[in-house]
Amino acid sequence: ALGLPGIEWVPHILHCNDWHTGLAPAYLRFAGAVHVKSVFTIHNIAYQGIFPGDMLEELALPPRAFAMDGVEFHGELSFLKAGIRYADALTTVSPTHAREIQREEYGFGLDGLLRQRAVVLTGILNGYDARQWDPATDTHLAQRYDGTTLDDKVTDKSALQRRLRLPVTDDVPLLGVVSRLTHQKGLDLLLAVAREVGELPAQLAVLGSGDKALERKFSVLARTYPQRCAAVIGFDEVLAHLIEAGADIFVMPSRFEPCGLNQMYSLRYGTPPVVRATGGLADTIVDCSEAALAVGTANGFVFTEPTPPALLAALKRAVSLWHARGQWRQLQQNGMRVDYSWRGGAQRYRDLYRALAATI
């Protein structure tokens, strides 16, 4: 693209994202474009852009590129591997995930290459749009609120319960889920303990789509326990905002989560999340231990093993603390004080760009 007619400028930095753009750093390398540095960001290493090896010529890559230390991956061609192999700098979307993908468990066959390139790999936490996700200005809510008016949050809870035809009450906590319904997101773990969750007692509101079997199971759950569970299959932007505000507890039991944004929205909306310790969830959520609560750093509930009993234990801890309203209010305010907008991440990317530009 750098040689196309009409392009009168050459970038200092070419920033590529995920497998779809993985060949760009390879083209730069084989073209000898030493005055253009490349950054390649891995958002989800499970998607690798695998194509037949005989496409190499169509892609205008030299034959020597199709090698173990090039774009070849188990006899085929991987766009993702090309980006990892040839980019000048690598990033992924959280510090913990940058370490995780160097392990066999999370590397999807590329952990060895990532360990080789660890010196240029950085985890930079994604951020959220602070203008779009702000309970003080959110037009999708029944009642706006901030950290000083958290009592108003119950109005959104009531609105959510009415919309989902759940009993309108503040006597039990309402658990919220907004997610793709997939194995990766750990929603099968939640299904496995759904009956026990209802008996805590608690209500459950689920919004999402994905795996058809999981969609059916959540729909059946909602029909079986209409007083305790509601499930909306699909996506609804207004409902997503209302769940973040109206739920008391947000649930993200992901098996792996490169970054995750919903836990950040939940903190902003005073809805402490229950998460598994993986990827960006581990980087943003501080478990509500007595010590962390005492020093004001706790903002949610963390479990380690991706099993139904571990999730249920974390949910029970959350529900128990919800009944201790003074401590719960402290937990909510702790989360609302943390800034996970793009301010921090943008600064780190700017520093990375400047460091690369200095090597040109």
Short mmCIF file of C-alpha atoms in Angstrom, two decimals:
data_model
loop_
_atom_site.label_atom_id
_atom_site.label_comp_id
_atom_site.label_asym_id
_atom_site.label_seq_id
_atom_site.Cartn_x
_atom_site.Cartn_y
_atom_site.Cartn_z
CA ALA A 1 0.00 0.00 0.00
CA LEU A 2 2.93 2.34 0.63
CA GLY A 3 3.72 2.34 -3.09
CA LEU A 4 0.21 3.05 -4.40
CA PRO A 5 -0.33 6.11 -6.59
CA GLY A 6 -1.95 8.99 -4.77
CA ILE A 7 -0.39 8.22 -1.40
CA GLU A 8 1.97 11.12 -0.82
CA TRP A 9 3.05 10.35 2.71
CA VAL A 10 4.76 7.50 4.49
CA PRO A 11 3.84 6.73 8.10
CA HIS A 12 6.44 6.46 10.81
CA ILE A 13 4.40 3.77 12.59
CA LEU A 14 1.99 1.23 11.10
CA HIS A 15 -0.27 -0.17 13.85
CA CYS A 16 -1.97 -3.45 12.91
CA ASN A 17 -4.68 -5.29 14.83
CA ASP A 18 -5.34 -9.05 14.87
CA TRP A 19 -4.90 -11.65 12.15
CA HIS A 20 -6.70 -9.67 9.42
CA THR A 21 -3.74 -7.26 9.27
CA GLY A 22 -0.99 -9.76 10.07
CA LEU A 23 0.61 -9.72 6.63
CA ALA A 24 1.33 -5.97 6.77
CA PRO A 25 4.43 -6.31 9.00
CA ALA A 26 5.64 -9.14 6.74
CA TYR A 27 5.27 -6.97 3.63
CA LEU A 28 7.23 -4.19 5.32
CA ARG A 29 9.99 -6.59 6.33
CA PHE A 30 10.38 -8.21 2.90
CA ALA A 31 10.16 -4.84 1.14
CA GLY A 32 13.03 -3.56 3.29
CA ALA A 33 10.93 -0.63 4.53
CA VAL A 34 13.31 0.20 7.38
CA HIS A 35 11.89 3.71 7.79
CA VAL A 36 8.45 2.39 8.77
CA LYS A 37 8.09 0.59 12.10
CA SER A 38 5.19 -1.76 12.81
CA VAL A 39 3.16 -2.53 15.92
CA PHE A 40 0.98 -5.66 15.97
CA THR A 41 -1.75 -5.98 18.59
CA ILE A 42 -3.18 -9.40 19.49
CA HIS A 43 -6.77 -9.07 20.65
CA ASN A 44 -7.71 -12.76 20.54
CA ILE A 45 -5.00 -15.28 19.77
CA ALA A 46 -7.57 -18.02 19.17
CA TYR A 47 -8.39 -16.46 15.78
CA GLN A 48 -5.31 -17.04 13.65
CA GLY A 49 -6.22 -16.47 9.99
CA ILE A 50 -5.24 -19.91 8.68
CA PHE A 51 -5.14 -20.41 4.89
CA PRO A 52 -3.65 -22.97 2.47
CA GLY A 53 0.09 -22.64 1.99
CA ASP A 54 -0.27 -22.48 -1.80
CA MET A 55 -1.77 -18.99 -1.42
CA LEU A 56 1.72 -17.63 -0.77
CA GLU A 57 2.32 -16.63 -4.39
CA GLU A 58 -1.07 -14.92 -4.65
CA LEU A 59 -0.14 -12.88 -1.60
CA ALA A 60 3.11 -11.70 -3.21
CA LEU A 61 5.28 -13.11 -0.44
CA PRO A 62 8.65 -14.66 -1.33
CA PRO A 63 9.00 -18.46 -1.10
CA ARG A 64 11.41 -18.13 1.83
CA ALA A 65 8.56 -16.68 3.92
CA PHE A 66 6.89 -20.10 4.00
CA ALA A 67 9.12 -21.58 6.69
CA MET A 68 8.89 -22.52 10.35
CA ASP A 69 10.50 -19.20 11.28
CA GLY A 70 8.19 -17.38 8.87
CA VAL A 71 4.47 -17.59 8.15
CA GLU A 72 4.17 -21.40 7.97
CA PHE A 73 2.04 -22.94 10.70
CA HIS A 74 1.49 -26.72 10.70
CA GLY A 75 1.76 -26.87 6.92
CA GLU A 76 -0.53 -23.91 6.32
CA LEU A 77 -0.19 -20.14 6.27
CA SER A 78 -1.08 -18.09 9.36
CA PHE A 79 -1.71 -14.37 9.06
CA LEU A 80 -1.53 -14.05 12.84
CA LYS A 81 1.85 -15.74 12.99
CA ALA A 82 3.10 -13.39 10.27
CA GLY A 83 2.22 -10.39 12.40
CA ILE A 84 3.83 -11.88 15.50
CA ARG A 85 6.95 -12.93 13.61
CA TYR A 86 7.68 -9.74 11.67
CA ALA A 87 6.31 -6.78 13.67
CA ASP A 88 8.83 -4.51 15.37
CA ALA A 89 6.70 -4.37 18.52
CA LEU A 90 3.94 -6.61 19.83
CA THR A 91 1.17 -5.69 22.20
CA THR A 92 -1.83 -7.42 23.65
CA VAL A 93 -4.72 -5.97 25.56
CA SER A 94 -3.71 -6.53 29.19
CA PRO A 95 -0.49 -7.17 31.13
CA THR A 96 -1.69 -10.52 32.50
CA HIS A 97 -2.72 -11.75 29.05
CA ALA A 98 0.73 -10.83 27.70
CA ARG A 99 2.15 -13.33 30.17
CA GLU A 100 -0.60 -15.91 29.64
CA ILE A 101 -0.12 -16.24 25.87
CA GLN A 102 3.49 -17.24 26.42
CA ARG A 103 2.20 -20.41 28.11
CA GLU A 104 0.96 -23.51 26.30
CA GLU A 105 -2.44 -23.27 28.00
CA TYR A 106 -3.24 -19.92 26.36
CA GLY A 107 -0.86 -19.69 23.41
CA PHE A 108 -2.85 -21.73 20.87
CA GLY A 109 0.34 -23.14 19.39
CA LEU A 110 2.15 -19.79 19.20
CA ASP A 111 3.44 -19.65 22.78
CA GLY A 112 6.95 -20.69 21.70
CA LEU A 113 7.22 -17.86 19.17
CA LEU A 114 5.84 -15.41 21.71
CA ARG A 115 8.43 -16.49 24.26
CA GLN A 116 11.11 -15.89 21.63
CA ARG A 117 9.74 -12.39 21.04
CA ALA A 118 8.94 -11.61 24.69
CA VAL A 119 11.38 -8.69 24.76
CA VAL A 120 9.16 -6.75 22.30
CA LEU A 121 5.82 -7.90 23.77
CA THR A 122 3.88 -5.50 26.01
CA GLY A 123 0.48 -5.79 27.65
CA ILE A 124 -1.45 -2.50 27.46
CA LEU A 125 -4.86 -2.52 29.08
CA ASN A 126 -7.75 -1.52 26.85
CA GLY A 127 -9.97 1.29 28.03
CA TYR A 128 -13.63 2.22 27.71
CA ASP A 129 -15.38 5.29 26.30
CA ALA A 130 -15.97 7.38 29.41
CA ARG A 131 -18.56 9.53 27.62
CA GLN A 132 -20.68 6.56 26.56
CA TRP A 133 -20.41 4.68 29.86
CA ASP A 134 -21.19 7.15 32.64
CA PRO A 135 -24.16 6.59 34.97
CA ALA A 136 -24.35 10.32 35.67
CA THR A 137 -25.16 11.14 32.02
CA ASP A 138 -26.41 7.82 30.56
CA THR A 139 -29.66 8.52 28.68
CA HIS A 140 -30.53 4.79 28.61
CA LEU A 141 -31.16 4.69 32.36
CA ALA A 142 -34.42 5.19 34.21
CA GLN A 143 -32.49 7.20 36.82
CA ARG A 144 -29.02 8.67 36.50
CA TYR A 145 -26.71 8.65 39.49
CA ASP A 146 -23.10 8.99 40.61
CA GLY A 147 -20.96 7.94 43.57
CA THR A 148 -22.72 10.40 45.87
CA THR A 149 -26.27 9.37 44.88
CA LEU A 150 -26.00 5.58 44.83
CA ASP A 151 -29.36 5.24 46.57
CA ASP A 152 -30.90 6.24 43.22
CA LYS A 153 -29.49 3.07 41.63
CA VAL A 154 -32.46 1.08 43.00
CA THR A 155 -34.72 2.92 40.52
CA ASP A 156 -32.78 1.32 37.68
CA LYS A 157 -33.01 -2.05 39.41
CA SER A 158 -36.79 -1.72 39.55
CA ALA A 159 -36.92 -0.64 35.90
CA LEU A 160 -34.81 -3.64 34.89
CA GLN A 161 -36.99 -6.03 36.88
CA ARG A 162 -40.14 -4.63 35.28
CA ARG A 163 -38.69 -4.87 31.79
CA LEU A 164 -37.66 -8.50 32.32
CA ARG A 165 -40.87 -9.38 34.21
CA LEU A 166 -39.03 -10.32 37.36
CA PRO A 167 -40.58 -9.58 40.76
CA VAL A 168 -39.85 -5.95 41.65
CA THR A 169 -38.03 -6.10 44.97
CA ASP A 170 -34.85 -4.91 46.63
CA ASP A 171 -34.92 -7.72 49.17
CA VAL A 172 -32.72 -9.98 47.01
CA PRO A 173 -29.68 -9.11 44.89
CA LEU A 174 -29.99 -9.05 41.11
CA LEU A 175 -27.09 -10.66 39.20
CA GLY A 176 -26.41 -9.37 35.68
CA VAL A 177 -24.73 -10.90 32.62
CA VAL A 178 -24.07 -9.21 29.27
CA SER A 179 -21.93 -11.53 27.19
CA ARG A 180 -21.41 -13.72 24.20
CA LEU A 181 -22.77 -17.09 25.27
CA THR A 182 -19.70 -19.24 24.64
CA HIS A 183 -17.46 -21.76 26.35
CA GLN A 184 -14.71 -19.12 26.51
CA LYS A 185 -16.96 -16.84 28.56
CA GLY A 186 -17.62 -19.59 31.12
CA LEU A 187 -21.39 -19.26 30.95
CA ASP A 188 -21.74 -23.04 31.20
CA LEU A 189 -20.28 -22.68 34.71
CA LEU A 190 -23.08 -20.29 35.60
CA LEU A 191 -25.70 -22.63 34.17
CA ALA A 192 -24.32 -25.43 36.34
CA VAL A 193 -24.99 -23.45 39.53
CA ALA A 194 -28.06 -21.49 38.44
CA ARG A 195 -30.47 -23.41 40.68
CA GLU A 196 -28.22 -22.85 43.72
CA VAL A 197 -27.95 -19.15 42.83
CA GLY A 198 -31.73 -18.85 42.81
CA GLU A 199 -31.87 -20.45 46.25
CA LEU A 200 -29.40 -17.96 47.81
CA PRO A 201 -31.85 -16.25 47.07
CA ALA A 202 -30.97 -14.04 44.10
CA GLN A 203 -32.33 -13.02 40.71
CA LEU A 204 -30.44 -13.45 37.43
CA ALA A 205 -30.70 -11.31 34.27
CA VAL A 206 -28.89 -12.56 31.15
CA LEU A 207 -28.43 -10.75 27.82
CA GLY A 208 -26.41 -12.39 25.07
CA SER A 209 -26.15 -14.69 22.08
CA GLY A 210 -23.69 -17.18 20.68
CA ASP A 211 -23.59 -20.93 21.09
CA LYS A 212 -27.05 -22.25 20.22
CA ALA A 213 -26.96 -24.91 22.93
CA LEU A 214 -26.20 -22.28 25.58
CA GLU A 215 -28.91 -20.00 24.19
CA ARG A 216 -31.44 -22.82 24.53
CA LYS A 217 -30.32 -23.71 28.05
CA PHE A 218 -30.62 -20.13 29.31
CA SER A 219 -34.04 -19.82 27.66
CA VAL A 220 -35.18 -23.04 29.35
CA LEU A 221 -33.77 -21.81 32.67
CA ALA A 222 -35.79 -18.60 32.39
CA ARG A 223 -38.99 -20.49 31.57
CA THR A 224 -38.41 -22.94 34.43
CA TYR A 225 -37.67 -20.28 37.07
CA PRO A 226 -39.53 -17.15 35.88
CA GLN A 227 -39.46 -15.62 39.38
CA ARG A 228 -35.69 -15.89 39.56
CA CYS A 229 -34.26 -15.76 36.04
CA ALA A 230 -34.77 -13.81 32.81
CA ALA A 231 -32.86 -14.36 29.57
CA VAL A 232 -32.89 -12.18 26.46
CA ILE A 233 -31.20 -13.87 23.51
CA GLY A 234 -29.64 -11.32 21.17
CA PHE A 235 -28.22 -7.88 21.84
CA ASP A 236 -29.94 -4.69 22.92
CA GLU A 237 -27.82 -1.61 23.61
CA VAL A 238 -30.36 0.01 25.91
CA LEU A 239 -30.85 -3.19 27.90
CA ALA A 240 -27.07 -3.66 28.18
CA HIS A 241 -26.77 -0.25 29.85
CA LEU A 242 -29.76 -0.93 32.08
CA ILE A 243 -28.28 -4.25 33.25
CA GLU A 244 -25.00 -2.53 34.14
CA ALA A 245 -26.92 0.01 36.21
CA GLY A 246 -29.80 -2.08 37.52
CA ALA A 247 -27.91 -5.20 38.54
CA ASP A 248 -26.38 -5.38 42.00
CA ILE A 249 -23.64 -7.83 40.98
CA PHE A 250 -22.13 -8.44 37.52
CA VAL A 251 -20.94 -11.94 36.59
CA MET A 252 -17.96 -12.68 34.25
CA PRO A 253 -16.72 -16.26 34.81
CA SER A 254 -14.49 -16.32 31.70
CA ARG A 255 -12.10 -19.19 31.06
CA PHE A 256 -9.88 -16.67 29.30
CA GLU A 257 -10.44 -12.98 28.75
CA PRO A 258 -7.71 -11.02 26.94
CA CYS A 259 -9.03 -7.77 28.40
CA GLY A 260 -12.77 -7.50 28.93
CA LEU A 261 -14.71 -4.26 29.12
CA ASN A 262 -17.89 -5.15 30.96
CA GLN A 263 -16.09 -5.45 34.29
CA MET A 264 -14.88 -1.87 33.76
CA TYR A 265 -18.40 -0.66 32.94
CA SER A 266 -19.63 -2.45 36.06
CA LEU A 267 -17.12 -0.69 38.28
CA ARG A 268 -18.13 2.67 36.80
CA TYR A 269 -21.79 1.88 37.45
CA GLY A 270 -21.31 0.76 41.06
CA THR A 271 -22.06 -2.88 40.23
CA PRO A 272 -19.26 -4.98 41.77
CA PRO A 273 -18.28 -7.86 39.46
CA VAL A 274 -17.59 -11.52 40.15
CA VAL A 275 -14.79 -12.61 37.81
CA ARG A 276 -12.30 -15.37 37.21
CA ALA A 277 -8.63 -14.46 37.61
CA THR A 278 -7.57 -14.35 33.98
CA GLY A 279 -6.33 -11.71 31.53
CA GLY A 280 -7.69 -8.22 31.97
CA LEU A 281 -10.09 -9.41 34.67
CA ALA A 282 -7.09 -10.16 36.88
CA ASP A 283 -5.61 -6.74 36.09
CA THR A 284 -8.71 -4.72 36.95
CA ILE A 285 -10.56 -6.51 39.77
CA VAL A 286 -9.19 -6.65 43.32
CA ASP A 287 -10.77 -9.42 45.39
CA CYS A 288 -12.86 -8.37 48.35
CA SER A 289 -10.69 -9.83 51.08
CA GLU A 290 -10.93 -8.30 54.54
CA ALA A 291 -7.50 -6.71 54.07
CA ALA A 292 -8.32 -5.22 50.66
CA LEU A 293 -11.65 -3.93 51.92
CA ALA A 294 -9.96 -2.35 54.94
CA VAL A 295 -7.44 -0.40 52.83
CA GLY A 296 -10.01 0.61 50.20
CA THR A 297 -8.66 -1.33 47.21
CA ALA A 298 -11.29 -4.11 46.96
CA ASN A 299 -13.71 -3.63 44.07
CA GLY A 300 -15.11 -7.10 43.30
CA PHE A 301 -14.87 -10.84 43.83
CA VAL A 302 -12.28 -13.09 42.20
CA PHE A 303 -12.12 -16.87 41.88
CA THR A 304 -9.30 -18.90 40.35
CA GLU A 305 -10.38 -22.35 39.18
CA PRO A 306 -12.80 -22.47 36.20
CA THR A 307 -15.23 -24.79 37.98
CA PRO A 308 -18.87 -24.47 39.09
CA PRO A 309 -18.01 -24.84 42.82
CA ALA A 310 -15.41 -22.05 42.62
CA LEU A 311 -17.87 -19.73 40.87
CA LEU A 312 -20.63 -20.56 43.34
CA ALA A 313 -18.35 -19.84 46.31
CA ALA A 314 -17.51 -16.41 44.87
CA LEU A 315 -21.18 -15.66 44.21
CA LYS A 316 -22.07 -16.64 47.77
CA ARG A 317 -19.40 -14.26 49.09
CA ALA A 318 -20.81 -11.46 46.95
CA VAL A 319 -24.41 -12.08 47.99
CA SER A 320 -23.40 -12.27 51.65
CA LEU A 321 -21.62 -8.90 51.50
CA TRP A 322 -24.53 -7.35 49.57
CA HIS A 323 -26.62 -7.82 52.71
CA ALA A 324 -24.00 -5.84 54.71
CA ARG A 325 -25.10 -2.59 53.12
CA GLY A 326 -22.43 -0.37 54.68
CA GLN A 327 -19.55 -2.49 53.44
CA TRP A 328 -21.28 -2.96 50.10
CA ARG A 329 -21.53 0.80 49.62
CA GLN A 330 -17.80 1.08 50.31
CA LEU A 331 -17.11 -1.61 47.70
CA GLN A 332 -19.25 0.21 45.14
CA GLN A 333 -17.51 3.52 45.75
CA ASN A 334 -14.07 1.90 45.54
CA GLY A 335 -14.89 0.68 42.04
CA MET A 336 -16.41 3.96 40.91
CA ARG A 337 -13.24 5.84 41.86
CA VAL A 338 -10.99 3.78 39.57
CA ASP A 339 -10.37 5.23 36.10
CA TYR A 340 -10.17 2.55 33.41
CA SER A 341 -10.94 4.89 30.53
CA TRP A 342 -8.51 5.18 27.61
CA ARG A 343 -6.39 7.84 29.36
CA GLY A 344 -3.84 5.38 30.73
CA GLY A 345 -3.73 3.10 27.70
CA ALA A 346 -3.44 5.99 25.26
CA GLN A 347 -0.42 7.31 27.14
CA ARG A 348 1.28 3.91 27.01
CA TYR A 349 0.67 3.60 23.26
CA ARG A 350 2.04 7.10 22.72
CA ASP A 351 5.17 6.16 24.67
CA LEU A 352 5.54 3.00 22.55
CA TYR A 353 5.15 4.94 19.29
CA ARG A 354 7.74 7.49 20.37
CA ALA A 355 10.22 4.79 21.37
CA LEU A 356 9.83 3.06 18.00
CA ALA A 357 10.04 6.31 16.05
CA ALA A 358 13.31 7.09 17.80
CA THR A 359 14.84 3.96 16.21
CA ILE A 360 14.14 5.06 12.63
#
